[in-house]
Short mmCIF file of C-alpha atoms and ligand atoms in Angstrom, two decimals:
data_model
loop_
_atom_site.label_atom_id
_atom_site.label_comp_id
_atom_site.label_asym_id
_atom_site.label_seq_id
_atom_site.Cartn_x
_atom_site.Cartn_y
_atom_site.Cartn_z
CA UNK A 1 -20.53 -6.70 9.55
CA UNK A 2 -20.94 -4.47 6.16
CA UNK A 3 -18.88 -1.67 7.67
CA UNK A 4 -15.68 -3.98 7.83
CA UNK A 5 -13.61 -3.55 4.78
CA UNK A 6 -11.36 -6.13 3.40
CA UNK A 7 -7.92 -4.75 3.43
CA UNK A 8 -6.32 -6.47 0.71
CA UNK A 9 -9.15 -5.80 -2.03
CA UNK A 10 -12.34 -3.17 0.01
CA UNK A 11 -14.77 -5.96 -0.30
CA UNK A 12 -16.94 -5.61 1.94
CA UNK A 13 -18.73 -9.10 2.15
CA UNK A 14 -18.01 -11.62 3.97
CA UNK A 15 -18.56 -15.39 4.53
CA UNK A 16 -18.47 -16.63 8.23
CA UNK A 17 -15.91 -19.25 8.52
CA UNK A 18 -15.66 -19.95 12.15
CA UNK A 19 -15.02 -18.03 15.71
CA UNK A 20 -12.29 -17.81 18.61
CA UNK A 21 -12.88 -16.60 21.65
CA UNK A 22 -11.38 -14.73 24.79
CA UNK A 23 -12.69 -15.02 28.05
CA UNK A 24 -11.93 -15.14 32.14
CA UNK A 25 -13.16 -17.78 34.31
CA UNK A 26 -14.45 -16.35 37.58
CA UNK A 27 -14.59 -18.05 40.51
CA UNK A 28 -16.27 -17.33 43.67
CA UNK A 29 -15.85 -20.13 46.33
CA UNK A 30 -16.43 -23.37 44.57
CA UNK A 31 -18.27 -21.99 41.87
CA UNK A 32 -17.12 -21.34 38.54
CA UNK A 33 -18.32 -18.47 35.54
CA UNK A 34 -17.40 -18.39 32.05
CA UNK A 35 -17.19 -15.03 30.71
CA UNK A 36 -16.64 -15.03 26.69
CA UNK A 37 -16.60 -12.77 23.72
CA UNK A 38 -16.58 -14.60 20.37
CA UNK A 39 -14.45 -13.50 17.23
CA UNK A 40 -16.33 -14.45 13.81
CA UNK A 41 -14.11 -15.17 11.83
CA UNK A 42 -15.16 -14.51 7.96
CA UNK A 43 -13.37 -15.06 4.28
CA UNK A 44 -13.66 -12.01 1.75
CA UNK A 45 -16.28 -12.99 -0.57
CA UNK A 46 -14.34 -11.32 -3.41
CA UNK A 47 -10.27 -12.04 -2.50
CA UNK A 48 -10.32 -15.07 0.15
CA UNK A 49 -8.70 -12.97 2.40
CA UNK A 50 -9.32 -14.05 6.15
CA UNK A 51 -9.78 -11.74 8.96
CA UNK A 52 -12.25 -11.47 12.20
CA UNK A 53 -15.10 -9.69 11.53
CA UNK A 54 -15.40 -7.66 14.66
CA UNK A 55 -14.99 -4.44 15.39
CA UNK A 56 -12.14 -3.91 17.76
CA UNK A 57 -12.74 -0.81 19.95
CA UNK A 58 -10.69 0.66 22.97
CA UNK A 59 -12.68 -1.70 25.21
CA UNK A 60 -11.83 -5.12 23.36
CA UNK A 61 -7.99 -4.38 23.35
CA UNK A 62 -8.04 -3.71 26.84
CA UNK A 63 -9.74 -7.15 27.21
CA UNK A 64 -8.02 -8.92 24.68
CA UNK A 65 -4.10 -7.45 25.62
CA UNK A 66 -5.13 -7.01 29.63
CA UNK A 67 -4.04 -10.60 30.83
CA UNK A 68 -1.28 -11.55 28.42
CA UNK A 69 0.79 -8.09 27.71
CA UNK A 70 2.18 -8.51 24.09
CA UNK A 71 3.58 -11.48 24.45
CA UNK A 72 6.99 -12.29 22.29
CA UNK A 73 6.19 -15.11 19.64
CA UNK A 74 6.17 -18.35 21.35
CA UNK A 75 7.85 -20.91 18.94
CA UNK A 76 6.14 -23.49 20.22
CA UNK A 77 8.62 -26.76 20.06
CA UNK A 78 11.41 -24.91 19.19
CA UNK A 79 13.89 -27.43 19.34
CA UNK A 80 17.11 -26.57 21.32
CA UNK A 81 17.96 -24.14 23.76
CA UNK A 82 18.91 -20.94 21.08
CA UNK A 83 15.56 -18.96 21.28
CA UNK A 84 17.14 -16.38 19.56
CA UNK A 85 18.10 -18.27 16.41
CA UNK A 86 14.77 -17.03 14.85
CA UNK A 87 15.69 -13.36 15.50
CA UNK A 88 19.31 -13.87 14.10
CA UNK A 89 17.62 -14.65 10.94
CA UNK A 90 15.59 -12.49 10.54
CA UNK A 91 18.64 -9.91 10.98
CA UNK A 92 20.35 -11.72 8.24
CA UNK A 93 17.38 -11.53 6.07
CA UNK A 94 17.58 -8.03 7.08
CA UNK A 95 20.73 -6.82 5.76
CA UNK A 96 23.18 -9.06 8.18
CA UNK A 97 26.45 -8.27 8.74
CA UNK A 98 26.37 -4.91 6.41
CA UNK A 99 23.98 -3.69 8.51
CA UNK A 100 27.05 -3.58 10.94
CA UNK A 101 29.05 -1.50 8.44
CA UNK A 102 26.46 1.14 8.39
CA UNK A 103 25.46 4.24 10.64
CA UNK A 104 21.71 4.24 10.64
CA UNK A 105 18.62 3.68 13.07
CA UNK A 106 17.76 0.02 13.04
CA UNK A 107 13.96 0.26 14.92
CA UNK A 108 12.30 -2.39 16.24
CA UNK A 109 8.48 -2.01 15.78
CA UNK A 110 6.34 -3.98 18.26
CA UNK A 111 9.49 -4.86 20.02
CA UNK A 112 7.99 -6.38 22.88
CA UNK A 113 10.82 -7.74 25.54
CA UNK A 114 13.81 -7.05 23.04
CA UNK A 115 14.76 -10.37 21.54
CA UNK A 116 16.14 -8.72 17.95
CA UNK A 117 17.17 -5.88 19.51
CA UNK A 118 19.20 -7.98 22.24
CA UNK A 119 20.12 -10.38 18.82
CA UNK A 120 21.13 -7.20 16.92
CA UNK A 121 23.57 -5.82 20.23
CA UNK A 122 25.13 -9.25 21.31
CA UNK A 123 25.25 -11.48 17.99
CA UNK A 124 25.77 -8.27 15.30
CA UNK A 125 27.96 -6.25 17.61
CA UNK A 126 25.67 -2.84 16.41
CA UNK A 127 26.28 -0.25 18.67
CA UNK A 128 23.54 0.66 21.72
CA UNK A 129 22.72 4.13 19.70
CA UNK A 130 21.85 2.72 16.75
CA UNK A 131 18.94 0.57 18.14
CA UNK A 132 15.92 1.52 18.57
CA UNK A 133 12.93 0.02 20.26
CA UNK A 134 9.28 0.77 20.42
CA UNK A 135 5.93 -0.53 21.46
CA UNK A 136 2.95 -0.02 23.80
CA UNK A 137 4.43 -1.14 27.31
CA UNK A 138 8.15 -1.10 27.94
CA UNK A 139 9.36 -4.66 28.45
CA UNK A 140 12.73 -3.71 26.91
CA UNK A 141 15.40 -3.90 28.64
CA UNK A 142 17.09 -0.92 30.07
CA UNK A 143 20.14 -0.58 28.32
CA UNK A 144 18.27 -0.06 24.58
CA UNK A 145 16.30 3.16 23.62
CA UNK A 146 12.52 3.11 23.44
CA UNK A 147 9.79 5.26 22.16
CA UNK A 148 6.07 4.59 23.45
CA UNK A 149 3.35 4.15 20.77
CA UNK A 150 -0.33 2.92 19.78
CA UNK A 151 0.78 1.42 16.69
CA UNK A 152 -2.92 1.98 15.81
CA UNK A 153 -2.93 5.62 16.06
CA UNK A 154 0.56 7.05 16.82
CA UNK A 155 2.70 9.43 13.76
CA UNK A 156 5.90 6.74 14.63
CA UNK A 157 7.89 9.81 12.64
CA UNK A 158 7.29 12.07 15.16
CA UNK A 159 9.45 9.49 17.29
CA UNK A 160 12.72 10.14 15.65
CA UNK A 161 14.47 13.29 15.21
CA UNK A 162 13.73 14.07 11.37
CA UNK A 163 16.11 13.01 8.61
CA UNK A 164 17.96 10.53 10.96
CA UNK A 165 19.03 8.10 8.65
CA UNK A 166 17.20 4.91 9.15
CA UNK A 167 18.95 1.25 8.05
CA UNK A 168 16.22 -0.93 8.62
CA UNK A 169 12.64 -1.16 10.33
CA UNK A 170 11.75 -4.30 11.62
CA UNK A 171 8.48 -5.77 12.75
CA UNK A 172 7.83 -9.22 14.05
CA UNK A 173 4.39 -10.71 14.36
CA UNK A 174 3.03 -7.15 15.03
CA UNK A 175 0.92 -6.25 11.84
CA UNK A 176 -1.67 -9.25 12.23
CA UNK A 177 -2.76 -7.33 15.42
CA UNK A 178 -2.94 -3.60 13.84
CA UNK A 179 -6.34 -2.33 12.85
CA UNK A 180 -5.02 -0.95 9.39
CA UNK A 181 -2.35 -3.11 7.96
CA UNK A 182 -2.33 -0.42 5.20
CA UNK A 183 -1.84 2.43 7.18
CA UNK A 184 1.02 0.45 9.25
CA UNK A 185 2.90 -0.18 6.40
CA UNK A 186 2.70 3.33 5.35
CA UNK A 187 4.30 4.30 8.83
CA UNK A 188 6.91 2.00 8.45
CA UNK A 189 7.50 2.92 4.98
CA UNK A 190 8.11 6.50 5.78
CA UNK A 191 10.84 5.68 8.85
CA UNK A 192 12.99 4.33 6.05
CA UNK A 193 12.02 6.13 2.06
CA UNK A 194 14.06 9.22 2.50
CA UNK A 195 17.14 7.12 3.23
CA UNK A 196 16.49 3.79 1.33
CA UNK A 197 16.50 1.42 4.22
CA UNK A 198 14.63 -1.68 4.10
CA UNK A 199 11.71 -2.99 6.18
CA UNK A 200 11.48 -6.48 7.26
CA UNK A 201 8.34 -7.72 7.86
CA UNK A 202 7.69 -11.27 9.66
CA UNK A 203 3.42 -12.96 10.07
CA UNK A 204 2.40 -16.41 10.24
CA UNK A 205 1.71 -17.32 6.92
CA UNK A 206 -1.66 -18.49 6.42
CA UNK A 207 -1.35 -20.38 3.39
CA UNK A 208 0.86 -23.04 5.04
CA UNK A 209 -0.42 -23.35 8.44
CA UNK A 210 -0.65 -26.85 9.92
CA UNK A 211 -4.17 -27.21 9.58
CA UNK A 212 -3.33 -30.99 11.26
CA UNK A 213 -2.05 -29.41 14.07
CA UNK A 214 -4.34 -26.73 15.74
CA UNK A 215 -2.81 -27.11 19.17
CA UNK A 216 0.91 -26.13 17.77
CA UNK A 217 0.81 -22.08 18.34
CA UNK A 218 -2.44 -20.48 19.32
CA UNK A 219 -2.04 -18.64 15.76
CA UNK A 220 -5.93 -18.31 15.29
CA UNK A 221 -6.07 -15.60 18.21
CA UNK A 222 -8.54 -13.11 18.57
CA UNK A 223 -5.76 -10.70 18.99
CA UNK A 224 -4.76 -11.57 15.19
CA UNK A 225 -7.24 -9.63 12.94
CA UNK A 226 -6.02 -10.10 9.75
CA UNK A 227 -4.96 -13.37 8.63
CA UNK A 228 -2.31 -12.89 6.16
CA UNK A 229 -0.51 -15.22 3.22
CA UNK A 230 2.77 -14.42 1.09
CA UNK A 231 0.20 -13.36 -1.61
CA UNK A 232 -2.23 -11.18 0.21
CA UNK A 233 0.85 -9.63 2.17
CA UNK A 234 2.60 -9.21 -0.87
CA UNK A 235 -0.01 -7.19 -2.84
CA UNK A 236 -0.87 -4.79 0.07
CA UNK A 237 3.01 -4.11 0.43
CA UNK A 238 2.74 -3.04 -3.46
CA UNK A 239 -0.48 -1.20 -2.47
CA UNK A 240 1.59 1.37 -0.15
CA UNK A 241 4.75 1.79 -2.82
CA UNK A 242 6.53 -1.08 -1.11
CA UNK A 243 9.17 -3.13 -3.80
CA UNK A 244 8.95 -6.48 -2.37
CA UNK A 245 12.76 -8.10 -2.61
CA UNK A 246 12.41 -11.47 -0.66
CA UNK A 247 10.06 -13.58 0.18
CA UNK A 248 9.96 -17.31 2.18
CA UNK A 249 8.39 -19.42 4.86
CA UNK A 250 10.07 -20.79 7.04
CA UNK A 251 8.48 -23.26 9.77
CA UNK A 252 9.94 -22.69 13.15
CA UNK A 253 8.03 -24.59 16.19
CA UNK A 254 5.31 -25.21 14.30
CA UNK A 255 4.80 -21.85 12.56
CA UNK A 256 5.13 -21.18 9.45
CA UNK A 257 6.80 -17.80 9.42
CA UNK A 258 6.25 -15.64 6.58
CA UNK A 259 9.20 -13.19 5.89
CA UNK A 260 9.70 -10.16 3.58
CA UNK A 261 12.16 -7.94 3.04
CA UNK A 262 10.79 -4.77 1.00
CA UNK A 263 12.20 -1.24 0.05
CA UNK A 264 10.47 2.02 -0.64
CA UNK A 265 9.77 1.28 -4.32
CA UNK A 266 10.94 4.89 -6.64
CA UNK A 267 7.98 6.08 -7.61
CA UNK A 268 9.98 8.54 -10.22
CA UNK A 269 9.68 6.60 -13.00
CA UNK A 270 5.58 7.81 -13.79
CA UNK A 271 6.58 11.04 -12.09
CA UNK A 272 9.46 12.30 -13.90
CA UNK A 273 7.58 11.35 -17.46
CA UNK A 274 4.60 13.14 -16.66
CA UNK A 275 6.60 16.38 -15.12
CA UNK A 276 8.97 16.09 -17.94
CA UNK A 277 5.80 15.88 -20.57
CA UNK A 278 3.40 18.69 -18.84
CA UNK A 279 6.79 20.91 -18.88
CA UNK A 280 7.09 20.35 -22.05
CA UNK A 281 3.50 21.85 -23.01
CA UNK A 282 4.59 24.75 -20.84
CA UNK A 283 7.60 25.47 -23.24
CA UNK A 284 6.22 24.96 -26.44
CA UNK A 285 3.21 27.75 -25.23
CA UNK A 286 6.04 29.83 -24.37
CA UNK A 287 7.90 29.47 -27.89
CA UNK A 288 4.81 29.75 -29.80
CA UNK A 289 3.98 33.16 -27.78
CA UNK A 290 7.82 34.46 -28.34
CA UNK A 291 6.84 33.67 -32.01
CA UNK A 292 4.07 35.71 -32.02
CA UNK A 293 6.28 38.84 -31.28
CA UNK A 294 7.88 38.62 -34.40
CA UNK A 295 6.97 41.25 -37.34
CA UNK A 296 4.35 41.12 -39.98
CA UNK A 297 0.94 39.70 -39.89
CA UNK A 298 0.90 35.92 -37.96
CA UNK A 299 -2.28 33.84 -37.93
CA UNK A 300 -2.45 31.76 -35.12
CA UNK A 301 -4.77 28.40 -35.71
CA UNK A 302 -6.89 26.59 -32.68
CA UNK A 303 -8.38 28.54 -30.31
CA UNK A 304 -9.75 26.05 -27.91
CA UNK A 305 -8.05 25.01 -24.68
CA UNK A 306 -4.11 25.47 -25.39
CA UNK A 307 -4.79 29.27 -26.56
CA UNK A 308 -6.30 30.06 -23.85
CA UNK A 309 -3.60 28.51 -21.69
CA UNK A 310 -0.89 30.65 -23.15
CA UNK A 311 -3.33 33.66 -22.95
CA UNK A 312 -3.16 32.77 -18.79
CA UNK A 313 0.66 32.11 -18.79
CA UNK A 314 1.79 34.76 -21.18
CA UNK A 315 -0.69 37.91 -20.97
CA UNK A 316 1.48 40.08 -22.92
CA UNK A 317 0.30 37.86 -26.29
CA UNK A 318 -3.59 39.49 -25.28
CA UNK A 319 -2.54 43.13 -26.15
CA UNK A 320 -1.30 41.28 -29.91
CA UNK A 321 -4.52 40.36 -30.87
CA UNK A 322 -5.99 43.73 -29.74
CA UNK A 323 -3.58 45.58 -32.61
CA UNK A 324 -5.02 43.08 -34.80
CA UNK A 325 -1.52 41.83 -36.17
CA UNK A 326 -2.06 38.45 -34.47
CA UNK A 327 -5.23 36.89 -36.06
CA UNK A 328 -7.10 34.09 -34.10
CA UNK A 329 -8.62 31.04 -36.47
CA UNK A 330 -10.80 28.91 -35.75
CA UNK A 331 -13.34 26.57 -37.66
CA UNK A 332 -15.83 26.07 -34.89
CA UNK A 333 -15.67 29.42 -33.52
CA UNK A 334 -15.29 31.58 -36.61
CA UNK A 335 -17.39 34.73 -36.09
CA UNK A 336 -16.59 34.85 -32.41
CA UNK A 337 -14.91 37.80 -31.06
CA UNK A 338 -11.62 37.19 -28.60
CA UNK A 339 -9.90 40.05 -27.37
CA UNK A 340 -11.53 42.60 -29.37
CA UNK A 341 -11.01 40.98 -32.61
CA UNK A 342 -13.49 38.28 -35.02
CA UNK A 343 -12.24 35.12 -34.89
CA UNK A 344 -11.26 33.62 -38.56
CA UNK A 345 -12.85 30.82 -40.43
CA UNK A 346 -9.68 28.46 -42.01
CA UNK A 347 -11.35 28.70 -45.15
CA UNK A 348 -9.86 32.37 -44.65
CA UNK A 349 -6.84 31.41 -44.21
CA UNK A 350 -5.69 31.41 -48.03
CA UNK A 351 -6.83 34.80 -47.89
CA UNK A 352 -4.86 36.13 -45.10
CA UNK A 353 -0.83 36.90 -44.91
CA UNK A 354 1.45 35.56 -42.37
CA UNK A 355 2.99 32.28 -41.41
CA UNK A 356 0.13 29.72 -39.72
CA UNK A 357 1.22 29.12 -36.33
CA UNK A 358 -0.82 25.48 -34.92
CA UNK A 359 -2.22 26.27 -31.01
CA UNK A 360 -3.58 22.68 -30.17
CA UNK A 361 -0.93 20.43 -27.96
CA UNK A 362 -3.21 17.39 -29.62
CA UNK A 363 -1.35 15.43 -32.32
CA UNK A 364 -4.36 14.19 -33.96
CA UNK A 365 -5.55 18.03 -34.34
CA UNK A 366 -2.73 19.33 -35.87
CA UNK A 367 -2.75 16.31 -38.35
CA UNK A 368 -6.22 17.05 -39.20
CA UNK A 369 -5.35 20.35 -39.46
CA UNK A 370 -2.22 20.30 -41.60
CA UNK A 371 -4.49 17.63 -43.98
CA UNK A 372 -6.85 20.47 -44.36
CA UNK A 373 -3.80 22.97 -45.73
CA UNK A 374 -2.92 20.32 -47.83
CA UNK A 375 -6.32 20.30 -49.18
CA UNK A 376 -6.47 24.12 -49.48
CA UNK A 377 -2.85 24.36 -50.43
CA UNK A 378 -1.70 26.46 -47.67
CA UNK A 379 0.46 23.63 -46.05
CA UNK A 380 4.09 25.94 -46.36
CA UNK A 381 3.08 28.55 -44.56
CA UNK A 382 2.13 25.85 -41.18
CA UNK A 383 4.31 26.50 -38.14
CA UNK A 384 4.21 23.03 -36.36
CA UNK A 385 6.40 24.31 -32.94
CA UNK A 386 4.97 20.88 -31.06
CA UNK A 387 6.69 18.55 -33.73
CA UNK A 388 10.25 20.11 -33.60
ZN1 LIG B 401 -10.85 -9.05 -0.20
#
């Protein structure tokens, strides 16, 4: 039970709430046998977040998925005849009618017998090529496209010619029943990021099930292994880059259907700041070594990890303090020798010629620093390149 981790927060305890069960009854003449396999089900000790505690292995699928094949959601009393109302909504939720005006893949993850894809041909008018289904078995009707896959295992990029532009991936009721609800999201995630599509994503939601009416939907299933709510769902969809831009529940037949709509958040902002700052410690080692070339005696002040980067990225500045016209100083190392020449105390430095060039990237350095030729008077002669 240790080894199962929770996926919302990697707890890893958990506290038995209860069991469901699959089983055959056998019968030989007039007798009957029972044949079971209990689910524990158990609460995250840490987050509250409800899953079975089982592990599910090659064996238990084919147990759990051999009599009842992936099943479409029943909606339970789903009152009047339109059983594809729910999927209409969802397409609306999806992108609706501008999904109509685009070009792009729409791909229908877990797509079972083709009720949104059938909803997305006859009641959106989108063209055959543009839809997309795929799953484990092929229920789907002829007419739409389909791609074979163990949501549990399969690359679902490999399934569509690369850079295809991708409108929307949707899943219904499929990511209760994946092993990693992480890793699924990833997949689904990278169908749409390079082209900004959006993923809709439809559970029961957990936080307002009927808990007055347990016969309503057979939603505690063993197939179900993670039990999610609008919250936990929510936070693992931020956990994989996903920008969450609608959220409800909506009770259909008795379930309460929890529906998201997410893009690929842009993960530039932290990205481009950091790029934009470590290039900027690049250039400023590569104007302090131009600045080195000039004429005349230059003492260069700091040798810890920044003068030794602009050693590494500019070599040429090496052979300098060989000829001894480029002076290294530094406090803690005085006495030191670096390429062939002493390092300086900065108590020398009054004694020496040359502008003062400051090596340490480090604000709170250099202020040190420049306090200290303040002290010693030496302050107009400091080259600060980092501050300009
Ligand atoms: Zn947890």
């Amino acid at each position: 039970m240790n080894s199962i981790r929770c996926v919302i927060c990697d707890g890893d305890e958990w506290d038995r709430i209860g069991a469901v069960h699959a089983g055959e009854t056998r019968r030989e003449g007039t007798s009957l046998q029972r044949v079971e396999q209990e689910f524990a089900l158990g609460a995250c000790r840490n987050c509250g977040h409800v899953r079975t505690i089982e592990q599910y292995d090659a064996a238990v699928f084919s147990r759990l998925y051999a009599q009842e094949s992936q099943q479409p959601v029943s909606w339970g009393d789903l009152k009047g005849a339109d059983a594809l109302q729910p999927y209409a909504e969802m397409v609306e939720l999806a992108g609706g009618a501008a999904l109509k005006s685009s070009a792009g893949l729409i791909i229908d993850v877990g797509c079972g017998n083709g009720p949104l894809l059938v909803t997305l041909a006859e009641r959106f008018d989108i063209a055959l090529p543009r839809l997309l289904g795929i799953d484990f078995n092929r229920m789907l009707p002829d007419r739409f496209a389909f791609r074979q896959a163990d949501l549990n295992t399969t690359d679902l990029m490999a399934l569509v010619e690369a850079g295809t532009p991708v409108d929307a991936v949707m899943s219904s009721h499929v990511i209760e029943h994946v092993l990693d609800p992480r890793r699924f999201l990833r997949q689904l995630k990278k169908l749409v990021q390079h082209c900004g599509g959006v993923i809709y994503i439809e559970t029961p939601d957990f936080s307002a099930v009927d808990v007055g009416r347990p016969d309503v939907c057979n939603l505690i299933h063993p197939q179900h292994i993670n039990y999610f709510t609008a919250d936990s769902l929510a936070k693992l969809m931020a956990s994989v880059g996903l920008l969450v831009e609608h959220v409800d529940t909506q009770v259909t037949g008795g379930i309460p259907r929890l529906r998201m709509r997410a893009r690929a958040a842009s993960a530039d902002e932290p990205a481009a700041r950091l790029r934009a700052s470590l290039q900027a410690g690049v250039e400023t080692r590569a104007q302090i070594a131009r600045s080195l070339m000039c004429a005349g005696p230059v003492l260069l002040w700091g040798a810890g990890g920044d003068l030794w980067r602009m050693l590494e990225e500019h070599p040429q500045t090496g052979a300098l303090l060989e000829s001894g016209r480029v002076r290294i100083v530094d406090r803690a190392l005085a006495g030191a020798t670096i390429h062939g020449q002493q390092i300086l105390s900065s108590s020398d430095i009054r004694n020496q010629e040359g502008p003062v060039i400051l090596m340490p990237a480090y604000s709170g350095t250099r202020r040190s620093m420049i306090n200290f030729a303040r002290s010693e008077e030496f302050d107009a002669r400091l080259v600060d390149l980092y501050a300009q």
